[in-house]
Short mmCIF file of C-alpha atoms and ligand atoms in Angstrom, two decimals:
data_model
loop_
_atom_site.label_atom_id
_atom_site.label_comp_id
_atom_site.label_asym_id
_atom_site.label_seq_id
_atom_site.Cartn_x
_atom_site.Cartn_y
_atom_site.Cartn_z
CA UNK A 825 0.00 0.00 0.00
CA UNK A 826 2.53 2.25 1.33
CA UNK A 827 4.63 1.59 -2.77
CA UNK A 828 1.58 2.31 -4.22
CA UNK A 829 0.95 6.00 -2.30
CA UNK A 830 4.78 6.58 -3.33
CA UNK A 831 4.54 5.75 -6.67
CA UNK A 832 1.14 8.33 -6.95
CA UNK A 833 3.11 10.68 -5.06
CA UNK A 834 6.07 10.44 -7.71
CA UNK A 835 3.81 10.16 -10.82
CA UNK A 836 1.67 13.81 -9.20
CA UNK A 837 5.39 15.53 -8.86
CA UNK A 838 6.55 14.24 -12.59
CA UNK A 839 3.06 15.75 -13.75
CA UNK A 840 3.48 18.93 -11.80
CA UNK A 841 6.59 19.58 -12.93
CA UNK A 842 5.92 19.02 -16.62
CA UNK A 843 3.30 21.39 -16.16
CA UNK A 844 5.59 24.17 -14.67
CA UNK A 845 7.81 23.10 -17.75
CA UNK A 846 4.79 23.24 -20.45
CA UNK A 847 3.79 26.86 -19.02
CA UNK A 848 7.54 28.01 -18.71
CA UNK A 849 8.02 26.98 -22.55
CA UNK A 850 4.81 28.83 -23.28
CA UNK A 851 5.22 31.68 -21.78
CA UNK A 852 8.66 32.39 -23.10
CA UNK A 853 7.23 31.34 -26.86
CA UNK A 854 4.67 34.50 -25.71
CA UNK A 855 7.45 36.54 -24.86
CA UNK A 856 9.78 36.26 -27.24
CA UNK A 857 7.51 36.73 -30.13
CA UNK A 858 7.35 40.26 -31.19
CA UNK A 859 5.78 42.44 -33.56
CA UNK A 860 6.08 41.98 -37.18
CA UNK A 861 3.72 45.25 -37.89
CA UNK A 862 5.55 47.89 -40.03
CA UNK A 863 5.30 51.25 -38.58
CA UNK A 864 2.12 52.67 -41.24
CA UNK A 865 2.16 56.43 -40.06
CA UNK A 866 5.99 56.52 -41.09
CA UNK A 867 5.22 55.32 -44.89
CA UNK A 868 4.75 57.23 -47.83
CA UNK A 869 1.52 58.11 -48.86
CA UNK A 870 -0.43 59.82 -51.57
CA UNK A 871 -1.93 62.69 -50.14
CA UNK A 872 -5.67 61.23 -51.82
CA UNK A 873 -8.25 63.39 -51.23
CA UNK A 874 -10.78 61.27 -49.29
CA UNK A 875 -14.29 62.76 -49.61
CA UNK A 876 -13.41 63.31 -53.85
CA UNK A 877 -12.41 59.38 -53.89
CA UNK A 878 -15.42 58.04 -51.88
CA UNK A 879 -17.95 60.16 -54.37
CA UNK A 880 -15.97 58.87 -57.41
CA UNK A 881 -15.82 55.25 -55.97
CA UNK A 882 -19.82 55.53 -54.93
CA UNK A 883 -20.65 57.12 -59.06
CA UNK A 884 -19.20 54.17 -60.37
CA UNK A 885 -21.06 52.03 -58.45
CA UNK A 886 -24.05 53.45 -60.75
CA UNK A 887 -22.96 51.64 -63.35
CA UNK A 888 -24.61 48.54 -63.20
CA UNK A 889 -21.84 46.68 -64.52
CA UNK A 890 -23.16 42.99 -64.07
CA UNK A 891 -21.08 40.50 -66.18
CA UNK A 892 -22.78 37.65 -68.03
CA UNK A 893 -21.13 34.32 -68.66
CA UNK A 894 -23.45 33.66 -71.93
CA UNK A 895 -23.73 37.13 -73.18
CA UNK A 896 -20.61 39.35 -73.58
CA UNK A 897 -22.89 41.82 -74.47
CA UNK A 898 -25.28 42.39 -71.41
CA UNK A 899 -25.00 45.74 -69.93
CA UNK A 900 -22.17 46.63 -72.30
CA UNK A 901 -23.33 50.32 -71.73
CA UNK A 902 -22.87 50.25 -68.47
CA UNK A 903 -19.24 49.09 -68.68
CA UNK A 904 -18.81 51.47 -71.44
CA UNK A 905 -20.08 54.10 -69.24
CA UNK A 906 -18.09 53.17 -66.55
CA UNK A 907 -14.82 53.27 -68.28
CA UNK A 908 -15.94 56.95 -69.90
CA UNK A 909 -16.00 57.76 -66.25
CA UNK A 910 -12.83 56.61 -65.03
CA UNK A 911 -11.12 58.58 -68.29
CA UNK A 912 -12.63 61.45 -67.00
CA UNK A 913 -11.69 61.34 -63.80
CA UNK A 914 -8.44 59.91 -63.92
CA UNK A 915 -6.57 62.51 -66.69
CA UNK A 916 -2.76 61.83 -65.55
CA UNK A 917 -3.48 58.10 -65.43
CA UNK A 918 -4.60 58.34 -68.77
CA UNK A 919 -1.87 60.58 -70.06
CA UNK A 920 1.00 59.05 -68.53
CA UNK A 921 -0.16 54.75 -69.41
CA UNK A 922 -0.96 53.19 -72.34
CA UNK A 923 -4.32 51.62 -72.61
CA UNK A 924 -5.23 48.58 -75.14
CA UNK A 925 -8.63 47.46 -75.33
CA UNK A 926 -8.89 43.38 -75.10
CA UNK A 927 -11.60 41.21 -75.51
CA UNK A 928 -14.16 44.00 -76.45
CA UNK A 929 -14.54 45.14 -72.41
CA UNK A 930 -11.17 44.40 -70.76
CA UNK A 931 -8.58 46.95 -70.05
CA UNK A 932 -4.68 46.79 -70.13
CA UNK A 933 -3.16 49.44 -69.18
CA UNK A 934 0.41 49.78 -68.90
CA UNK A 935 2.70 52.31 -66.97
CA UNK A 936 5.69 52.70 -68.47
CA UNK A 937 9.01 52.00 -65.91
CA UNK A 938 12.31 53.91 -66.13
CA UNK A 939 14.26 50.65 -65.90
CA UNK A 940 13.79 48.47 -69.14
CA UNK A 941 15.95 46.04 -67.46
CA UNK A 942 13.63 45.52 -64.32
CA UNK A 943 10.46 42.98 -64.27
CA UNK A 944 7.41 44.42 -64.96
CA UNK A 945 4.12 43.87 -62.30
CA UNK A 946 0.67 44.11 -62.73
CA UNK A 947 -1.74 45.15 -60.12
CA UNK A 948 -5.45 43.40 -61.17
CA UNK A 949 -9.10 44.11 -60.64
CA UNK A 950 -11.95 43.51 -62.20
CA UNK A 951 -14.89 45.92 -63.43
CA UNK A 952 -17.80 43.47 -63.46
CA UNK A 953 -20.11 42.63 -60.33
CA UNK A 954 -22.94 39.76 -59.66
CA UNK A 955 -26.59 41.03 -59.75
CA UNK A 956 -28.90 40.83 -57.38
CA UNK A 957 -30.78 37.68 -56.70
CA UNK A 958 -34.40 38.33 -57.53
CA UNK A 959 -37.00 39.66 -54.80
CA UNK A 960 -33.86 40.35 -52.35
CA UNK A 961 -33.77 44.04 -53.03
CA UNK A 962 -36.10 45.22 -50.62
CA UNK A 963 -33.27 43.46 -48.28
CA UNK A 964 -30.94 46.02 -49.11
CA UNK A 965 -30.02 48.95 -45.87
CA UNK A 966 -29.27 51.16 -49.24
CA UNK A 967 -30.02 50.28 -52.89
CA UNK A 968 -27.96 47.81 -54.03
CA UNK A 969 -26.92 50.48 -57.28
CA UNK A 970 -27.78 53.94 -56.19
CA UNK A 971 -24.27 54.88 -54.75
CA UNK A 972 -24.85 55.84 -51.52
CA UNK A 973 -22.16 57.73 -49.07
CA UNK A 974 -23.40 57.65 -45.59
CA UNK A 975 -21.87 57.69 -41.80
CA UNK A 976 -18.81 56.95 -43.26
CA UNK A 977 -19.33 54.28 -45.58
CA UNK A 978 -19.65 53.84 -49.62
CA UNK A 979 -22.51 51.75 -49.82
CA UNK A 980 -23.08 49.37 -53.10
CA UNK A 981 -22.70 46.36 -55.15
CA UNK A 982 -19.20 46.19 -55.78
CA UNK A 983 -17.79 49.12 -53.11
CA UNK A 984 -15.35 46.21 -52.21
CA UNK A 985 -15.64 43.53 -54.41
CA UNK A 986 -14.19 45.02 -56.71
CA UNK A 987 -14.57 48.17 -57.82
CA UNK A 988 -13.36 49.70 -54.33
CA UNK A 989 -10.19 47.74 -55.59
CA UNK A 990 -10.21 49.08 -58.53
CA UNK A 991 -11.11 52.57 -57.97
CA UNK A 992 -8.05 52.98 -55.46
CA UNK A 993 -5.42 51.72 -57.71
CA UNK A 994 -6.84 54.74 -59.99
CA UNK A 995 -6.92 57.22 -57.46
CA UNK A 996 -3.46 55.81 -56.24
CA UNK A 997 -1.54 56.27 -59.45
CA UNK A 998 -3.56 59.55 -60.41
CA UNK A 999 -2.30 61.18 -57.35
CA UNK A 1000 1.49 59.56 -57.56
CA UNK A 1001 1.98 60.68 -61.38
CA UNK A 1002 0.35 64.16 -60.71
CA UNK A 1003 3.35 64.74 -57.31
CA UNK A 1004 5.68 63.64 -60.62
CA UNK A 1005 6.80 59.87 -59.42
CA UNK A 1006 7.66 57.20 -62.18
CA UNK A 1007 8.31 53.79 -61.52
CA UNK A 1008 11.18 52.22 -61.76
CA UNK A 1009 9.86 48.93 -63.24
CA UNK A 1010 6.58 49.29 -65.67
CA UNK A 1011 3.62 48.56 -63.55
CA UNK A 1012 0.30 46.62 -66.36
CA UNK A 1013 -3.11 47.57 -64.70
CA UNK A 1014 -5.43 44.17 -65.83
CA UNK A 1015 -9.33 45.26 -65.27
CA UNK A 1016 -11.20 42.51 -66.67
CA UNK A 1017 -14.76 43.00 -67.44
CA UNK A 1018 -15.77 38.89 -66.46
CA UNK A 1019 -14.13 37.77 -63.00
CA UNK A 1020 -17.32 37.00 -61.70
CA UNK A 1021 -18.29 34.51 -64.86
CA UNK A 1022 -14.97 33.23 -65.11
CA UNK A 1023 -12.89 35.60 -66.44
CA UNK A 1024 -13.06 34.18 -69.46
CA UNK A 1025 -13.04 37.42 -71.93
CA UNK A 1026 -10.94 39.26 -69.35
CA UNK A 1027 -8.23 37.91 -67.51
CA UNK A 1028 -7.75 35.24 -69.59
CA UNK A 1029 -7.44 36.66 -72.92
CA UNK A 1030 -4.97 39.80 -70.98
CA UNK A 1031 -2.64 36.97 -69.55
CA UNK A 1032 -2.55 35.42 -73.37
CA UNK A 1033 -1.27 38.51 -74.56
CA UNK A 1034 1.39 39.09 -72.32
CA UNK A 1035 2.39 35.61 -72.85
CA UNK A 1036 2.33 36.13 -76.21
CA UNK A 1037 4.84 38.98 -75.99
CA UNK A 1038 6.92 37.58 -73.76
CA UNK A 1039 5.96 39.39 -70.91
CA UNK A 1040 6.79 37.75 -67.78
CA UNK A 1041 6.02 39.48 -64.31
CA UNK A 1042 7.49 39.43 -61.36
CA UNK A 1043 4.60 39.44 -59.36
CA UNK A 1044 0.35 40.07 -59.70
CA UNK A 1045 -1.38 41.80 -57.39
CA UNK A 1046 -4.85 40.55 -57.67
CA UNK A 1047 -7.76 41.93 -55.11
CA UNK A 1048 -7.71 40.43 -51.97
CA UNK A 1049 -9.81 39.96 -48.73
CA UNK A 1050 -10.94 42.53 -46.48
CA UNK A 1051 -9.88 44.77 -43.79
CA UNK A 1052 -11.64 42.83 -40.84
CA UNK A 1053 -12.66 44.09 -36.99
CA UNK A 1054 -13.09 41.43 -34.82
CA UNK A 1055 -12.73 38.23 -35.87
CA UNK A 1056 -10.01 37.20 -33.54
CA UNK A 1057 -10.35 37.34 -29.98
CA UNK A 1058 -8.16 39.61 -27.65
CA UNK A 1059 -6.90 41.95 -30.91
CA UNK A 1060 -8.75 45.25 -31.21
CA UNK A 1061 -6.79 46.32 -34.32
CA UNK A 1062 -8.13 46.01 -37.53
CA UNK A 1063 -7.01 42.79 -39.27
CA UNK A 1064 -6.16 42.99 -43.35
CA UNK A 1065 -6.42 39.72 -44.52
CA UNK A 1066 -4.30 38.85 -47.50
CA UNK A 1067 -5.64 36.01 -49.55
CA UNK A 1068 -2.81 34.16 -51.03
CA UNK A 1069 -4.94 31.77 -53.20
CA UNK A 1070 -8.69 31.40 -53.93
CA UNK A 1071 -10.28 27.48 -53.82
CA UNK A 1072 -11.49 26.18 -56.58
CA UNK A 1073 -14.66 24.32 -57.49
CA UNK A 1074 -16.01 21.01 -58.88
CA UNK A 1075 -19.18 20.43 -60.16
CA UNK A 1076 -20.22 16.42 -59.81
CA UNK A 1077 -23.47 15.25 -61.65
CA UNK A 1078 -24.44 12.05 -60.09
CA UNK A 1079 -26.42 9.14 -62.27
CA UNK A 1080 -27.66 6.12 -60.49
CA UNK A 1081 -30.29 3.25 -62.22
CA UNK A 1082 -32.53 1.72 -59.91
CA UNK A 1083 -35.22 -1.13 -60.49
CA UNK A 1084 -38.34 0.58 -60.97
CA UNK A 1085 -41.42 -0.71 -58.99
CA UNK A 1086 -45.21 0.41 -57.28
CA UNK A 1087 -44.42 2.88 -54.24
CA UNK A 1088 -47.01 0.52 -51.96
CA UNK A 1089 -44.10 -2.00 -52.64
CA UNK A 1090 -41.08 0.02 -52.54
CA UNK A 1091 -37.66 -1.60 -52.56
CA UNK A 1092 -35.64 -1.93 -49.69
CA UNK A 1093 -33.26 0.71 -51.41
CA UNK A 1094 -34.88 3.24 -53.26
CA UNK A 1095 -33.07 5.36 -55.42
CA UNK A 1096 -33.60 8.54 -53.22
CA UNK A 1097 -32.01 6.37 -50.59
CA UNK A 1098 -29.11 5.36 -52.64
CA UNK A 1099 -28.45 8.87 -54.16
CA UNK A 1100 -28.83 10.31 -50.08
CA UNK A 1101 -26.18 7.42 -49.13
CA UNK A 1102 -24.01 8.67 -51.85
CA UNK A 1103 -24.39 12.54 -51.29
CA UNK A 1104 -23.86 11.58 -47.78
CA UNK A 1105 -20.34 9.83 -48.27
CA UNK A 1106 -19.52 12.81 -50.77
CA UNK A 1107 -20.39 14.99 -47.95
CA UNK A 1108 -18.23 13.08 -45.43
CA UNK A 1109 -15.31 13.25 -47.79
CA UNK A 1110 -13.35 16.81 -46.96
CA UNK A 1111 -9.53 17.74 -46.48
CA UNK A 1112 -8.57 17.68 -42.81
CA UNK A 1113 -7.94 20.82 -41.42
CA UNK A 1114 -4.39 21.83 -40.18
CA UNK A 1115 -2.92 24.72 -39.56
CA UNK A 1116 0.54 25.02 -41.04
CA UNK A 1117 1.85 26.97 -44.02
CA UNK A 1118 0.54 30.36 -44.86
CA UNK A 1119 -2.30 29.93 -42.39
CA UNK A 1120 0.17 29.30 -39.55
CA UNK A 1121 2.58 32.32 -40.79
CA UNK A 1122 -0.94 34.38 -40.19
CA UNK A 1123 -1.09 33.28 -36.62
CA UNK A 1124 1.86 33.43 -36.06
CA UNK A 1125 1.44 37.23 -37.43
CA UNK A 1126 -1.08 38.01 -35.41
CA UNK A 1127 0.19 36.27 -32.31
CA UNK A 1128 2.21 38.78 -30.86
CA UNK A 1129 -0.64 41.65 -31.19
CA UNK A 1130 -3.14 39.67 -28.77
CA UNK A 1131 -2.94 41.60 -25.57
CA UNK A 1132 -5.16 38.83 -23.99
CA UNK A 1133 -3.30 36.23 -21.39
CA UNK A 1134 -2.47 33.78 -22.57
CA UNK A 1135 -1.52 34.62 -26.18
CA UNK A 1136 -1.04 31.00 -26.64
CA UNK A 1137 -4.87 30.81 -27.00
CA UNK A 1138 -5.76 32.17 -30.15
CA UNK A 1139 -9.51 31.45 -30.97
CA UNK A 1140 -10.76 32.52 -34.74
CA UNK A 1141 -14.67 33.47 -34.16
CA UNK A 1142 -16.50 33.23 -37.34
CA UNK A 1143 -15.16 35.30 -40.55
CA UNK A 1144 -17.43 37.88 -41.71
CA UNK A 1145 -17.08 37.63 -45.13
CA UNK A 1146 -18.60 35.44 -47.20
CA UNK A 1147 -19.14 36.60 -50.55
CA UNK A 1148 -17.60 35.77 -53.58
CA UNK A 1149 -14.49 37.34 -55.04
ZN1 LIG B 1389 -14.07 39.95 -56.91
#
């Protein structure tokens, strides 16, 4: 009796002290990990004139600029428009790039660099936005296409997603060519006009080109996610996401063949059972989750700006955004 109570004593003290050893480990891991955040008030900036921006971004809203993956056609007037717009209200942009016109809608522009000998980048967005699913627009705080500024926000189909995007880059290199900057390397602007249905006309037929020139960049800057407030626990900063990829899809069309028969003598399996069975095991089929790679470079990002003991715990709530890029 008296081995046993020794042994449970022993066994307690090993667990106690590879507790103290856990937390120590822990704790320094806290500790040591500092900020990664580059100081933004130090940076160079365009000196963007806010309240000019937000009524340029919320007038192209206007445009109902809803691409359609059967009919490159649809609401060509309101891309047309759109683009009339931004060549009015982007003059130095338009003086200082070249623009080509590709696949009817889609824009290239291209900013000349002052280094021949340095890659060229293109920074990407896309013109086009989804429509509105029918009887929904009574759902709408604002109307989904009237362009609405209001306590602080541009409100609209595509005021992020994308033409928020897009309508920054403008206002970005307006303001940088008018203080007299050139860039170094030559910077392609890629606005598609069919991201939403595929990007076949757009994207597609830009990248072509530039492949079939030769063109190779050193990097695309595509639009990304958004600037998020609270979605992680214990950080009260605002958190920019940066999407690194986007998932793909697969479409599956199942076909089964059953015996058929009188319902007051059904089978024991009926088709609908052995379609449900097989949507079931489709279901049950998904990649594990696991945090490693870029998503573990994100915590580990965002780690040291928890102020909340411990920072070990880091607890994603549910993202806010959901909608489609
Ligand atoms: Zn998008």
């Amino acid at each position: 009796m008296r081995r046993i109570i020794r042994i449970l004593r022993n066994l307690a003290l090993l667990l106690i002290a590879a507790v103290v050893v856990l937390a120590g480990v822990l704790g320094v891991n806290a500790l040591m990990r500092t900020s990664r955040q580059i100081d933004v008030a130090a940076a160079p900036r365009a000196g963007v004139d806010t309240d000019a921006a937000s009524k340029r971004l919320a007038e192209a809203i206007r445009f109902r600029t809803i691409s359609n993956f059967l009919d490159p056609e649809q609401n060509a007037d309101a891309f047309r428009g759109m683009q009339a717009f931004m060549q009015a209200s982007y003059p130095a942009f338009h003086a200082a790039t070249k623009l080509e016109v590709v696949g009817n809608l889609g824009l290239l522009y291209a900013w000349e660099g002052s280094d021949p000998k340095a890659a060229p980048i293109a920074l990407l967005a896309h013109q086009d936005v989804v429509p509105i699913a029918p009887g929904t627009e009574g759902n709408w705080q604002v109307p989904p296409f009237d362009g609405v500024v209001r306590d602080g926000f541009i409100w609209g189909r595509g005021s992020w997603d994308d033409k928020g995007n897009l309508f920054a880059i403008l206002e970005a290199a307006e303001q940088l060519i008018k203080e007299g900057f050139r860039p170094k390397r030559t910077i392609y602007f890629a606005f598609g006009q069919d991201e939403e249905v595929s990007g076949q006309r757009g994207a597609k037929q830009i990248a072509a080109l530039l492949a079939s020139r030769g063109i190779k960049l050193d990097f695309v800057l595509d639009e990304g996610l958004l600037i998020t407030d609270g979605i992680m626990k214990g950080i009260d900063k605002p958190i920019a996401l940066i999407g690194v990829a986007e998932k793909g899809y697969v479409t599956l069309t199942l076909n089964l063949a059953a015996t058929p028969g009188h319902s007051s003598m059904p089978p024991r399996q009926s088709a609908i059972g052995m379609m449900s069975a097989a949507l079931a095991r489709l279901e049950d089929q998904r990649f594990p989750a696991e945090i490693r790679g870029t998503v573990r470079e994100m915590f580990d990002t965002l780690a040291p700006e928890i102020h909340a003991q411990p920072r070990r715990v880091v607890e994603p709530v549910a993202a806010q955004a959901g909608a489609a890029t």
